[in-house]
Tab-separated table of C-alpha atoms and ligand atoms in Angstrom:
chain	number	residue	atom	x	y	z
T	1	UNK	CA	-34.081	6.547	-29.057
T	2	UNK	CA	-35.667	7.806	-32.321
T	3	UNK	CA	-35.026	4.076	-33.619
T	4	UNK	CA	-38.212	2.587	-32.065
T	5	UNK	CA	-37.060	-0.873	-30.531
T	6	UNK	CA	-33.551	-0.532	-30.856
T	7	UNK	CA	-30.877	-0.389	-27.863
T	8	UNK	CA	-28.626	2.573	-27.238
T	9	UNK	CA	-25.389	1.185	-28.549
T	10	UNK	CA	-22.479	2.505	-26.675
T	11	UNK	CA	-18.721	1.689	-26.885
T	12	UNK	CA	-16.487	2.323	-24.067
T	13	UNK	CA	-12.748	2.564	-24.636
T	14	UNK	CA	-10.932	1.113	-21.857
T	15	UNK	CA	-11.679	-1.531	-19.345
T	16	UNK	CA	-9.981	0.042	-16.047
T	17	UNK	CA	-12.088	1.233	-13.103
T	18	UNK	CA	-13.682	4.441	-15.088
T	19	UNK	CA	-14.844	2.153	-17.927
T	20	UNK	CA	-16.446	-0.466	-15.868
T	21	UNK	CA	-18.218	2.424	-13.778
T	22	UNK	CA	-19.502	3.953	-17.130
T	23	UNK	CA	-20.913	0.194	-17.856
T	24	UNK	CA	-22.216	-0.029	-14.439
T	25	UNK	CA	-24.150	3.500	-14.707
T	26	UNK	CA	-25.563	2.858	-18.108
T	27	UNK	CA	-26.942	-0.590	-16.893
T	28	UNK	CA	-28.299	1.033	-13.930
T	29	UNK	CA	-30.167	3.726	-16.191
T	30	UNK	CA	-32.908	1.124	-16.932
T	31	UNK	CA	-32.564	2.037	-20.863
T	32	UNK	CA	-32.284	-0.788	-23.434
T	33	UNK	CA	-28.546	-0.640	-23.915
T	34	UNK	CA	-25.549	-2.437	-25.750
T	35	UNK	CA	-22.495	-1.881	-24.423
T	36	UNK	CA	-19.069	-2.870	-25.869
T	37	UNK	CA	-16.060	-2.506	-23.604
T	38	UNK	CA	-12.823	-2.063	-25.729
T	39	UNK	CA	-9.262	-2.994	-24.449
T	40	UNK	CA	-6.121	-2.313	-25.787
T	41	UNK	CA	-4.561	-5.639	-24.070
T	42	UNK	CA	-5.850	-8.910	-24.077
T	43	UNK	CA	-6.843	-8.424	-20.039
T	44	UNK	CA	-9.063	-6.119	-18.392
T	45	UNK	CA	-9.171	-4.011	-15.241
T	46	UNK	CA	-6.204	-1.496	-16.146
T	47	UNK	CA	-4.849	0.083	-13.035
T	48	UNK	CA	-6.811	-2.401	-10.656
T	49	UNK	CA	-4.454	-5.151	-12.322
T	50	UNK	CA	-1.285	-3.088	-13.323
T	51	UNK	CA	-1.408	-0.087	-10.903
T	52	UNK	CA	-2.574	-1.144	-7.456
T	53	UNK	CA	0.403	-2.550	-5.469
T	54	UNK	CA	0.680	-6.482	-5.213
T	55	UNK	CA	0.848	-6.019	-1.432
T	56	UNK	CA	-2.471	-4.364	-1.368
T	57	UNK	CA	-4.669	-7.374	-2.369
T	58	UNK	CA	-7.994	-5.969	-0.934
T	59	UNK	CA	-8.099	-3.069	-3.368
T	60	UNK	CA	-7.789	-5.422	-6.138
T	61	UNK	CA	-10.841	-7.285	-4.933
T	62	UNK	CA	-12.869	-4.807	-6.744
T	63	UNK	CA	-12.298	-6.631	-9.864
T	64	UNK	CA	-14.831	-9.303	-8.735
T	65	UNK	CA	-17.587	-6.342	-9.122
T	66	UNK	CA	-16.011	-5.665	-12.525
T	67	UNK	CA	-16.483	-9.209	-13.465
T	68	UNK	CA	-19.978	-9.303	-12.472
T	69	UNK	CA	-20.511	-6.214	-14.734
T	70	UNK	CA	-18.923	-7.899	-17.791
T	71	UNK	CA	-21.208	-11.006	-17.004
T	72	UNK	CA	-24.238	-8.940	-17.935
T	73	UNK	CA	-25.540	-10.152	-21.278
T	74	UNK	CA	-25.794	-6.294	-22.328
T	75	UNK	CA	-22.122	-5.984	-21.877
T	76	UNK	CA	-19.346	-7.501	-23.999
T	77	UNK	CA	-15.693	-7.453	-23.716
T	78	UNK	CA	-13.393	-6.686	-26.863
T	79	UNK	CA	-9.997	-7.384	-25.410
T	80	UNK	CA	-6.895	-6.852	-27.503
T	81	UNK	CA	-8.618	-4.193	-29.440
T	82	UNK	CA	-7.130	-0.427	-29.456
T	83	UNK	CA	-8.505	2.652	-30.708
T	84	UNK	CA	-6.282	3.992	-33.113
T	85	UNK	CA	-4.519	0.666	-33.696
T	86	UNK	CA	-7.095	-1.803	-34.812
T	87	UNK	CA	-10.131	0.654	-35.257
T	88	UNK	CA	-10.378	4.295	-35.857
T	89	UNK	CA	-12.334	7.208	-34.099
T	90	UNK	CA	-14.273	7.631	-37.488
T	91	UNK	CA	-15.230	3.928	-37.580
T	92	UNK	CA	-16.390	3.835	-34.039
T	93	UNK	CA	-18.363	7.034	-34.304
T	94	UNK	CA	-20.140	5.414	-37.458
T	95	UNK	CA	-20.795	2.216	-35.427
T	96	UNK	CA	-22.222	3.476	-32.196
T	97	UNK	CA	-24.744	6.118	-30.824
T	98	UNK	CA	-21.864	7.109	-28.316
T	99	UNK	CA	-18.312	6.485	-27.344
T	100	UNK	CA	-16.892	6.918	-23.826
T	101	UNK	CA	-13.185	7.242	-23.702
T	102	UNK	CA	-11.838	5.672	-20.413
T	103	UNK	CA	-8.206	5.030	-21.366
T	104	UNK	CA	-6.524	6.656	-18.243
T	105	UNK	CA	-3.390	8.522	-18.279
T	106	UNK	CA	-0.426	6.089	-19.009
T	107	UNK	CA	2.379	8.640	-19.415
T	108	UNK	CA	4.460	10.150	-16.689
T	109	UNK	CA	5.087	13.781	-15.723
T	110	UNK	CA	8.755	14.841	-16.022
T	111	UNK	CA	10.719	16.992	-13.881
T	112	UNK	CA	12.271	19.112	-16.603
T	113	UNK	CA	15.803	19.297	-14.647
T	114	UNK	CA	19.303	18.606	-16.205
T	115	UNK	CA	20.409	14.848	-15.818
T	116	UNK	CA	17.044	13.338	-15.823
T	117	UNK	CA	17.836	11.261	-18.750
T	118	UNK	CA	20.781	9.600	-16.938
T	119	UNK	CA	20.779	5.845	-16.809
T	120	UNK	CA	19.206	5.008	-13.158
T	121	UNK	CA	16.495	7.698	-13.493
T	122	UNK	CA	13.249	6.136	-13.728
T	123	UNK	CA	9.616	7.101	-14.134
T	124	UNK	CA	7.611	5.443	-11.234
T	125	UNK	CA	5.242	4.210	-13.628
T	126	UNK	CA	7.689	2.119	-15.267
T	127	UNK	CA	8.708	0.594	-11.938
T	128	UNK	CA	4.978	-0.049	-10.784
T	129	UNK	CA	4.205	-1.300	-14.311
T	130	UNK	CA	7.172	-3.694	-14.037
T	131	UNK	CA	6.599	-5.368	-10.561
T	132	UNK	CA	2.782	-5.467	-11.474
T	133	UNK	CA	3.549	-7.412	-14.848
T	134	UNK	CA	2.593	-5.070	-17.285
T	135	UNK	CA	3.492	-5.922	-20.777
T	136	UNK	CA	4.433	-2.508	-21.718
T	137	UNK	CA	7.274	-2.383	-18.668
T	138	UNK	CA	7.962	-6.049	-18.184
T	139	UNK	CA	11.123	-5.899	-20.255
T	140	UNK	CA	12.606	-2.969	-17.954
T	141	UNK	CA	15.502	-3.656	-15.624
T	142	UNK	CA	16.334	-1.539	-12.394
T	143	UNK	CA	19.690	-1.637	-10.833
T	144	UNK	CA	18.872	-2.701	-7.258
T	145	UNK	CA	22.707	-3.425	-6.431
T	146	UNK	CA	22.730	0.329	-5.615
T	147	UNK	CA	22.630	1.278	-1.872
T	148	UNK	CA	20.810	4.521	-2.066
T	149	UNK	CA	17.601	4.994	-3.738
T	150	UNK	CA	15.685	8.179	-4.039
T	151	UNK	CA	11.851	8.819	-4.897
T	152	UNK	CA	10.910	12.251	-5.775
T	153	UNK	CA	7.268	13.351	-4.941
T	154	UNK	CA	5.154	12.402	-1.898
T	155	UNK	CA	2.141	10.895	-3.365
T	156	UNK	CA	0.811	7.225	-2.925
T	157	UNK	CA	2.428	6.284	-5.874
T	158	UNK	CA	5.936	7.360	-4.345
T	159	UNK	CA	4.837	5.362	-1.121
T	160	UNK	CA	4.077	2.262	-3.276
T	161	UNK	CA	7.559	2.463	-5.088
T	162	UNK	CA	9.144	3.072	-1.509
T	163	UNK	CA	7.288	0.094	0.193
T	164	UNK	CA	8.018	-2.208	-2.484
T	165	UNK	CA	11.485	-1.553	-2.717
T	166	UNK	CA	11.536	-2.040	1.247
T	167	UNK	CA	9.195	-4.937	2.058
T	168	UNK	CA	10.861	-8.140	2.675
T	169	UNK	CA	10.507	-10.462	-0.448
T	170	UNK	CA	9.217	-13.360	1.743
T	171	UNK	CA	6.162	-10.976	2.462
T	172	UNK	CA	5.850	-10.237	-1.258
T	173	UNK	CA	6.073	-13.980	-2.396
T	174	UNK	CA	2.603	-14.874	-1.704
T	175	UNK	CA	0.947	-11.707	-3.550
T	176	UNK	CA	0.424	-11.590	-7.307
T	177	UNK	CA	3.983	-9.721	-7.804
T	178	UNK	CA	5.731	-10.538	-11.301
T	179	UNK	CA	8.120	-13.385	-10.672
T	180	UNK	CA	10.939	-11.172	-12.548
T	181	UNK	CA	10.460	-8.537	-9.987
T	182	UNK	CA	10.578	-10.834	-7.044
T	183	UNK	CA	13.670	-12.365	-8.178
T	184	UNK	CA	15.366	-8.942	-8.705
T	185	UNK	CA	13.980	-7.551	-5.552
T	186	UNK	CA	15.338	-10.591	-3.744
T	187	UNK	CA	19.023	-9.492	-4.691
T	188	UNK	CA	18.391	-5.761	-3.612
T	189	UNK	CA	21.184	-3.799	-1.854
T	190	UNK	CA	19.233	-0.936	-0.995
T	191	UNK	CA	19.699	0.489	2.493
T	192	UNK	CA	18.479	3.990	2.263
T	193	UNK	CA	15.336	5.427	0.800
T	194	UNK	CA	15.046	9.027	0.528
T	195	UNK	CA	11.292	10.273	-0.196
T	196	UNK	CA	11.505	13.805	-1.586
T	197	UNK	CA	8.826	16.563	-0.906
T	198	UNK	CA	9.044	20.055	-2.435
T	199	UNK	CA	6.354	21.298	0.157
T	200	UNK	CA	5.784	20.440	4.001
T	201	UNK	CA	4.149	17.365	5.769
T	202	UNK	CA	0.798	19.402	5.816
T	203	UNK	CA	0.469	19.592	1.954
T	204	UNK	CA	1.966	15.933	1.255
T	205	UNK	CA	-0.461	13.979	-0.872
T	206	UNK	CA	-0.209	10.452	0.507
T	207	UNK	CA	-2.821	9.230	2.840
T	208	UNK	CA	-2.329	8.192	6.425
T	209	UNK	CA	-2.987	4.415	5.872
T	210	UNK	CA	-0.311	4.364	3.186
T	211	UNK	CA	2.186	6.359	5.397
T	212	UNK	CA	1.767	4.141	8.532
T	213	UNK	CA	2.684	1.264	6.427
T	214	UNK	CA	6.173	2.804	5.830
T	215	UNK	CA	6.695	2.674	9.507
T	216	UNK	CA	5.746	-1.240	9.661
T	217	UNK	CA	8.473	-2.590	7.219
T	218	UNK	CA	10.374	-4.902	9.125
T	219	UNK	CA	14.006	-4.144	9.224
T	220	UNK	CA	13.348	-0.545	8.075
T	221	UNK	CA	13.230	2.617	10.146
T	222	UNK	CA	11.667	5.926	9.106
T	223	UNK	CA	13.429	9.124	9.864
T	224	UNK	CA	12.171	12.470	9.895
T	225	UNK	CA	13.653	15.371	11.226
T	226	UNK	CA	11.149	16.655	14.185
T	227	UNK	CA	11.816	20.477	13.257
T	228	UNK	CA	10.478	19.967	10.082
T	229	UNK	CA	7.412	19.161	11.585
T	230	UNK	CA	6.464	22.212	13.186
T	231	UNK	CA	3.926	23.916	11.281
T	232	UNK	CA	3.943	27.626	10.676
T	233	UNK	CA	1.091	30.051	11.210
T	234	UNK	CA	-0.483	29.419	7.588
T	235	UNK	CA	-0.022	25.441	7.796
T	236	UNK	CA	-1.732	25.778	11.193
T	237	UNK	CA	-4.680	27.510	9.679
T	238	UNK	CA	-4.642	25.054	6.827
T	239	UNK	CA	-4.933	22.260	9.140
T	240	UNK	CA	-8.593	23.416	9.901
T	241	UNK	CA	-9.564	23.516	6.249
T	242	UNK	CA	-12.436	21.102	5.516
T	243	UNK	CA	-10.688	19.905	2.425
T	244	UNK	CA	-7.608	19.297	4.145
T	245	UNK	CA	-8.736	15.886	5.726
T	246	UNK	CA	-5.484	13.737	5.998
T	247	UNK	CA	-2.810	16.098	6.982
T	248	UNK	CA	-3.430	16.274	10.714
T	249	UNK	CA	-3.293	12.452	10.780
T	250	UNK	CA	-0.215	12.652	8.623
T	251	UNK	CA	1.397	14.972	10.765
T	252	UNK	CA	0.513	12.763	13.934
T	253	UNK	CA	1.915	9.700	12.132
T	254	UNK	CA	5.241	11.589	11.251
T	255	UNK	CA	5.806	12.742	14.821
T	256	UNK	CA	5.240	9.267	15.973
T	257	UNK	CA	8.201	8.152	13.290
T	258	UNK	CA	10.332	11.165	14.680
T	259	UNK	CA	9.994	10.299	18.432
T	260	UNK	CA	11.277	6.576	17.726
T	261	UNK	CA	14.656	5.913	18.745
T	262	UNK	CA	17.437	5.532	16.246
T	263	UNK	CA	18.192	1.718	15.614
T	264	UNK	CA	20.736	0.172	13.239
T	265	UNK	CA	19.085	-1.065	9.951
T	266	UNK	CA	18.043	0.280	6.774
T	267	UNK	CA	16.142	3.578	6.772
T	268	UNK	CA	13.474	5.419	4.810
T	269	UNK	CA	14.209	9.274	5.146
T	270	UNK	CA	11.189	11.713	4.617
T	271	UNK	CA	12.443	14.924	3.411
T	272	UNK	CA	10.220	18.303	3.313
T	273	UNK	CA	10.743	21.448	1.501
T	274	UNK	CA	13.355	20.287	-0.838
T	275	UNK	CA	12.817	20.439	-4.561
T	276	UNK	CA	14.975	18.440	-7.144
T	277	UNK	CA	17.137	20.877	-8.896
T	278	UNK	CA	19.673	18.545	-10.915
T	279	UNK	CA	20.889	15.060	-11.336
T	280	UNK	CA	24.708	14.265	-11.882
T	281	UNK	CA	26.775	11.296	-12.608
T	282	UNK	CA	29.544	10.104	-14.920
T	283	UNK	CA	28.003	7.197	-16.729
T	284	UNK	CA	24.860	6.984	-14.591
T	285	UNK	CA	23.115	8.918	-11.865
T	286	UNK	CA	25.189	9.366	-8.733
T	287	UNK	CA	24.042	12.779	-7.207
T	288	UNK	CA	20.646	14.565	-6.647
T	289	UNK	CA	20.996	18.211	-6.049
T	290	UNK	CA	18.310	19.706	-4.035
T	291	UNK	CA	17.197	23.248	-3.509
T	292	UNK	CA	15.912	24.535	-0.446
T	293	UNK	CA	12.216	25.560	-0.546
T	294	UNK	CA	9.944	27.666	1.779
T	295	UNK	CA	5.889	28.024	1.513
T	296	UNK	CA	4.340	30.947	0.465
T	297	UNK	CA	0.976	32.026	0.014
T	298	UNK	CA	-2.538	31.697	1.419
T	299	UNK	CA	-3.593	28.591	3.861
T	300	UNK	CA	-4.740	25.779	1.512
T	301	UNK	CA	-2.565	27.029	-1.550
T	302	UNK	CA	0.669	27.444	-0.334
T	303	UNK	CA	3.619	26.963	-2.947
T	304	UNK	CA	7.020	26.150	-2.724
T	305	UNK	CA	9.678	29.262	-3.248
T	306	UNK	CA	13.133	28.467	-3.330
T	307	UNK	CA	15.463	29.757	-0.543
T	308	UNK	CA	18.652	29.988	-2.486
T	309	UNK	CA	20.020	26.949	-0.203
T	310	UNK	CA	21.352	23.830	-1.880
T	311	UNK	CA	21.753	20.014	-0.796
T	312	UNK	CA	23.507	17.081	-2.019
T	313	UNK	CA	22.386	13.494	-1.643
T	314	UNK	CA	24.063	10.351	-3.125
T	315	UNK	CA	21.706	8.624	-5.411
T	316	UNK	CA	22.359	5.534	-7.157
T	317	UNK	CA	18.641	4.810	-8.447
T	318	UNK	CA	16.075	7.629	-8.814
T	319	UNK	CA	12.461	7.558	-9.121
T	320	UNK	CA	10.226	10.501	-10.326
T	321	UNK	CA	6.919	10.165	-9.032
T	322	UNK	CA	5.499	13.469	-9.597
T	323	UNK	CA	2.184	12.401	-11.313
T	324	UNK	CA	0.928	10.720	-14.445
T	325	UNK	CA	-0.422	12.358	-17.473
T	326	UNK	CA	-2.754	11.311	-20.232
T	327	UNK	CA	-1.581	10.964	-24.074
T	328	UNK	CA	-3.453	11.870	-27.176
T	329	UNK	CA	-5.377	9.284	-28.853
T	330	UNK	CA	-5.632	9.549	-32.711
T	331	UNK	CA	-8.529	11.365	-34.114
T	332	UNK	CA	-9.675	13.023	-30.832
T	333	UNK	CA	-9.056	16.447	-29.434
T	334	UNK	CA	-6.271	16.727	-26.582
T	335	UNK	CA	-5.103	19.355	-24.191
T	336	UNK	CA	-1.571	18.838	-24.211
T	337	UNK	CA	-0.963	21.187	-21.408
T	338	UNK	CA	-3.177	19.374	-18.867
T	339	UNK	CA	-2.693	16.115	-20.447
T	340	UNK	CA	-6.416	15.300	-20.666
T	341	UNK	CA	-9.182	15.485	-23.307
T	342	UNK	CA	-11.075	18.770	-23.327
T	343	UNK	CA	-14.295	18.326	-22.140
T	344	UNK	CA	-17.405	19.881	-20.484
T	345	UNK	CA	-18.953	17.714	-17.759
T	346	UNK	CA	-17.792	14.595	-19.673
T	347	UNK	CA	-18.717	15.595	-23.154
T	348	UNK	CA	-15.588	15.893	-25.385
T	349	UNK	CA	-15.365	19.339	-27.033
T	350	UNK	CA	-13.184	20.551	-29.834
T	351	UNK	CA	-10.766	23.520	-30.173
T	352	UNK	CA	-13.567	25.929	-30.197
T	353	UNK	CA	-15.240	24.599	-27.209
T	354	UNK	CA	-18.167	22.945	-28.987
T	355	UNK	CA	-19.238	19.476	-28.031
T	356	UNK	CA	-18.391	16.483	-30.452
T	357	UNK	CA	-21.693	14.912	-30.624
T	358	UNK	CA	-21.670	11.140	-29.388
T	359	UNK	CA	-18.246	11.493	-27.742
T	360	UNK	CA	-17.714	11.397	-23.923
T	361	UNK	CA	-14.937	11.071	-21.680
T	362	UNK	CA	-14.475	9.761	-18.042
T	363	UNK	CA	-11.694	8.892	-15.297
T	364	UNK	CA	-8.003	10.142	-15.550
T	365	UNK	CA	-8.170	11.243	-19.152
T	366	UNK	CA	-11.218	13.446	-18.262
T	367	UNK	CA	-9.963	15.202	-14.970
T	368	UNK	CA	-6.490	14.223	-14.593
T	369	UNK	CA	-4.754	11.359	-12.499
T	370	UNK	CA	-6.170	12.367	-9.106
T	371	UNK	CA	-8.235	10.235	-6.380
T	372	UNK	CA	-8.507	6.623	-5.561
T	373	UNK	CA	-10.551	3.729	-7.683
T	374	UNK	CA	-13.747	4.807	-6.042
T	375	UNK	CA	-13.708	8.338	-7.159
T	376	UNK	CA	-13.922	6.812	-10.894
T	377	UNK	CA	-17.493	5.690	-10.022
T	378	UNK	CA	-18.872	9.161	-9.345
T	379	UNK	CA	-16.853	10.581	-12.202
T	380	UNK	CA	-18.403	8.017	-14.624
T	381	UNK	CA	-21.755	8.455	-13.195
T	382	UNK	CA	-21.482	12.216	-14.155
T	383	UNK	CA	-20.243	11.584	-17.804
T	384	UNK	CA	-23.191	8.888	-18.198
T	385	UNK	CA	-25.743	11.322	-16.896
T	386	UNK	CA	-24.569	13.758	-19.469
T	387	UNK	CA	-24.738	11.260	-22.063
T	388	UNK	CA	-28.269	10.217	-21.149
T	389	UNK	CA	-29.538	13.890	-21.303
T	390	UNK	CA	-28.236	13.684	-24.850
T	391	UNK	CA	-29.947	10.662	-25.893
T	392	UNK	CA	-32.999	11.905	-27.785
T	393	UNK	CA	-30.269	13.651	-29.973
T	394	UNK	CA	-27.961	11.078	-30.590
T	395	UNK	CA	-27.804	9.996	-34.165
T	396	UNK	CA	-29.705	6.852	-35.242
T	397	UNK	CA	-29.369	4.131	-36.604
T	398	UNK	CA	-26.148	2.649	-35.668
T	399	UNK	CA	-25.154	-1.039	-36.277
T	400	UNK	CA	-23.147	-1.348	-33.002
T	401	UNK	CA	-21.411	-4.857	-31.901
T	402	UNK	CA	-22.055	-6.885	-34.969
T	403	UNK	CA	-20.343	-4.060	-37.085
T	404	UNK	CA	-17.215	-3.965	-35.024
T	405	UNK	CA	-17.260	-7.819	-34.658
T	406	UNK	CA	-17.307	-8.056	-38.519
T	407	UNK	CA	-14.789	-5.072	-39.074
T	408	UNK	CA	-12.002	-6.915	-36.801
T	409	UNK	CA	-12.931	-10.364	-38.358
T	410	UNK	CA	-12.403	-8.891	-41.928
T	411	UNK	CA	-9.061	-7.426	-40.458
T	412	UNK	CA	-8.250	-10.892	-39.047
T	413	UNK	CA	-7.740	-9.306	-35.885
T	414	UNK	CA	-7.977	-11.549	-32.419
T	415	UNK	CA	-10.391	-10.603	-30.112
T	416	UNK	CA	-10.485	-11.728	-26.785
T	417	UNK	CA	-13.783	-11.738	-25.356
T	418	UNK	CA	-14.570	-12.199	-21.390
T	419	UNK	CA	-14.808	-16.015	-21.547
T	420	UNK	CA	-11.439	-15.847	-23.226
T	421	UNK	CA	-10.171	-13.621	-20.710
T	422	UNK	CA	-11.241	-15.823	-18.029
T	423	UNK	CA	-9.402	-18.693	-19.557
T	424	UNK	CA	-6.167	-16.867	-19.260
T	425	UNK	CA	-7.157	-15.812	-15.754
T	426	UNK	CA	-7.718	-19.684	-14.868
T	427	UNK	CA	-4.244	-20.440	-16.072
T	428	UNK	CA	-2.710	-17.314	-14.220
T	429	UNK	CA	-4.161	-18.884	-10.899
T	430	UNK	CA	-3.020	-22.166	-11.678
T	431	UNK	CA	0.598	-20.823	-12.499
T	432	UNK	CA	0.116	-18.959	-9.201
T	433	UNK	CA	-1.235	-22.056	-7.124
T	434	UNK	CA	2.010	-23.965	-7.815
T	435	UNK	CA	3.929	-20.969	-6.198
T	436	UNK	CA	1.509	-20.544	-3.340
T	437	UNK	CA	0.669	-17.144	-4.898
T	438	UNK	CA	-2.897	-15.914	-6.059
T	439	UNK	CA	-1.613	-15.932	-9.755
T	440	UNK	CA	1.261	-15.542	-11.671
T	441	UNK	CA	0.377	-13.220	-14.337
T	442	UNK	CA	1.640	-13.287	-18.093
T	443	UNK	CA	3.897	-10.748	-18.743
T	444	UNK	CA	3.949	-11.032	-22.721
T	445	UNK	CA	0.884	-10.370	-24.945
T	446	UNK	CA	1.661	-13.481	-27.131
T	447	UNK	CA	1.597	-15.935	-23.933
T	448	UNK	CA	-1.616	-14.136	-22.900
T	449	UNK	CA	-3.147	-15.021	-26.353
T	450	UNK	CA	-1.531	-18.637	-25.997
T	451	UNK	CA	-3.443	-19.067	-22.816
T	452	UNK	CA	-6.853	-17.736	-24.060
T	453	UNK	CA	-6.472	-20.397	-27.115
T	454	UNK	CA	-5.701	-23.095	-24.433
T	455	UNK	CA	-2.400	-23.420	-25.804
T	456	UNK	CA	0.605	-24.124	-23.354
T	457	UNK	CA	2.391	-20.604	-23.206
O	1	NAP	P1	-0.091	12.759	-6.673
O	1	NAP	O1	-0.969	12.126	-5.622
O	1	NAP	O2	-0.765	13.853	-7.531
O	1	NAP	O3	1.457	13.279	-5.817
O	1	NAP	C1	2.323	13.998	-6.902
O	1	NAP	C2	3.410	14.228	-5.895
O	1	NAP	O4	4.533	14.652	-6.796
O	1	NAP	C3	3.221	15.382	-5.039
O	1	NAP	O5	3.791	15.099	-3.610
O	1	NAP	C4	3.533	16.526	-5.676
O	1	NAP	O6	3.878	17.615	-4.895
O	1	NAP	C5	4.911	16.144	-6.171
O	1	NAP	N1	5.430	16.848	-7.374
O	1	NAP	C6	4.714	17.293	-8.594
O	1	NAP	N2	5.654	17.913	-9.364
O	1	NAP	C7	6.834	18.065	-8.782
O	1	NAP	C8	7.916	18.555	-9.037
O	1	NAP	N3	8.146	19.046	-10.200
O	1	NAP	N4	8.877	18.382	-8.265
O	1	NAP	C9	8.777	17.889	-7.142
O	1	NAP	N5	7.508	17.226	-6.736
O	1	NAP	C10	6.567	17.485	-7.408
O	1	NAP	O7	0.217	11.711	-7.676
O	1	NAP	P2	0.593	10.130	-7.505
O	1	NAP	O8	1.329	9.705	-6.340
O	1	NAP	O9	0.991	9.836	-8.861
O	1	NAP	O10	-0.873	9.465	-7.383
O	1	NAP	C11	-2.034	9.590	-8.335
O	1	NAP	C12	-3.468	9.200	-7.999
O	1	NAP	O11	-3.524	7.875	-7.523
O	1	NAP	C13	-3.606	9.772	-6.543
O	1	NAP	O12	-4.852	10.344	-6.434
O	1	NAP	C14	-3.226	8.760	-5.514
O	1	NAP	O13	-3.891	9.058	-4.202
O	1	NAP	C15	-3.830	7.666	-6.136
O	1	NAP	N6	-3.167	6.455	-5.775
O	1	NAP	C16	-3.787	5.729	-4.694
O	1	NAP	C17	-3.000	4.623	-4.006
O	1	NAP	C18	-3.848	4.136	-3.041
O	1	NAP	O14	-4.962	4.435	-2.469
O	1	NAP	N7	-3.139	3.141	-2.077
O	1	NAP	C19	-2.037	4.110	-4.403
O	1	NAP	C20	-1.475	4.937	-5.230
O	1	NAP	C21	-2.136	6.144	-6.233
O	1	NAP	P3	2.895	19.032	-4.774
O	1	NAP	O15	1.838	18.684	-4.121
O	1	NAP	O16	3.936	19.955	-4.313
O	1	NAP	O17	2.543	19.360	-6.350
């Protein structure tokens, strides 16, 4: 830095995996850094807390790594502080040498078909947030008195939705699932779940571990038409491509499902080459119309093309699980078509493609909603590498942490630091202990703030 002896002051907006991995990469740089992690909610960890399914506890254990990063004296957590609500982009730019936006992709893609707004049709993300106790979704309700549920899309989120609908509540009871979700799922009458893919089994985005779990749910049987599992010429070529890593395993698992003898009980039906065309119902969704599809194009780039055939499915509850998308942040450029912040290798660029000095982006809001938690580590290292290349040109001086703390204090804004979050966490764990769960999360922001204060919620 041109300002000798002063640390590089960086704000990171968002405390999910990409935000924490950006902090880790900055710490590993060996530079004298001061890192402030801003989080909209009073609680950290983003999709590790609110996205990862409660029955995948192992995946959540990465939060221990994040807690270690937060414990570094160079890092400070500013929970309950949102860009655009509590502090503006211009104010942050004036306080920090660099700002890294790591706010994820909080909205859901839509299908764009008639009937999508009928009651009973939901975004998968709303359901995921609801069962994970996200304050943005905790108030929602889902009509689990229906017997038939449909999940549109064949990614890992679709599998999560399907598995949480089907897993016996006694198996969920000892997870950190929100109590309201557990209570509602205990009364579920769902007997059939349809998982709809517009392309074939070779193109399905779910991964083998997650697919296998669908076949191991007590009381449920996976159903798949063996004829749908015969790959054509292009699919056979596709299976040999190096980047199509999971498809052969998925196909084996699906063949295993198809070979199982039919038994009585509840069923998960996997459909391929069926695209949603319309949703119908009088006062709420009752039927889904599907258009038959065939694959067209080169191996590895095959798309679904309508055959003209139509099919109908009864559907009392519908989840569209066709991917997430980012949303615009006040004062920052946004590519509404792609749902990301436009950037060149992590440097945020304006409409003319010019970098915005001092502004960086990482994670799903940078590259789109793809990859697993660990994918964000490489992504954030990449963004931070670009930032470090720019260090000599970043404007100085910058007041950083003190200025942000003073600004928020002048606005009488309540900041939750990491110790306060840990106080919330301890109460959540104690509430969980009473129920034999790892934690009973607070689902209302006021309750989180009260727990941070040590007050009974
Ligand atoms: P995803 O993996 O991109 O899957 C989206 C699915 O929606 C695909 O099957 C896609 O089909 C389908 N789709 C898109 N538009 C559609 C349309 N108009 N009509 C019908 N189908 C449509 O997204 P995701 O499931 O939301 O997952 C997001 C990321 O989180 C993924 O990287 C995922 O692996 C990760 N994740 C991981 C885990 C885990 O590790 N356990 C759990 C949850 C999520 P096409 O392929 O034809 O576009």
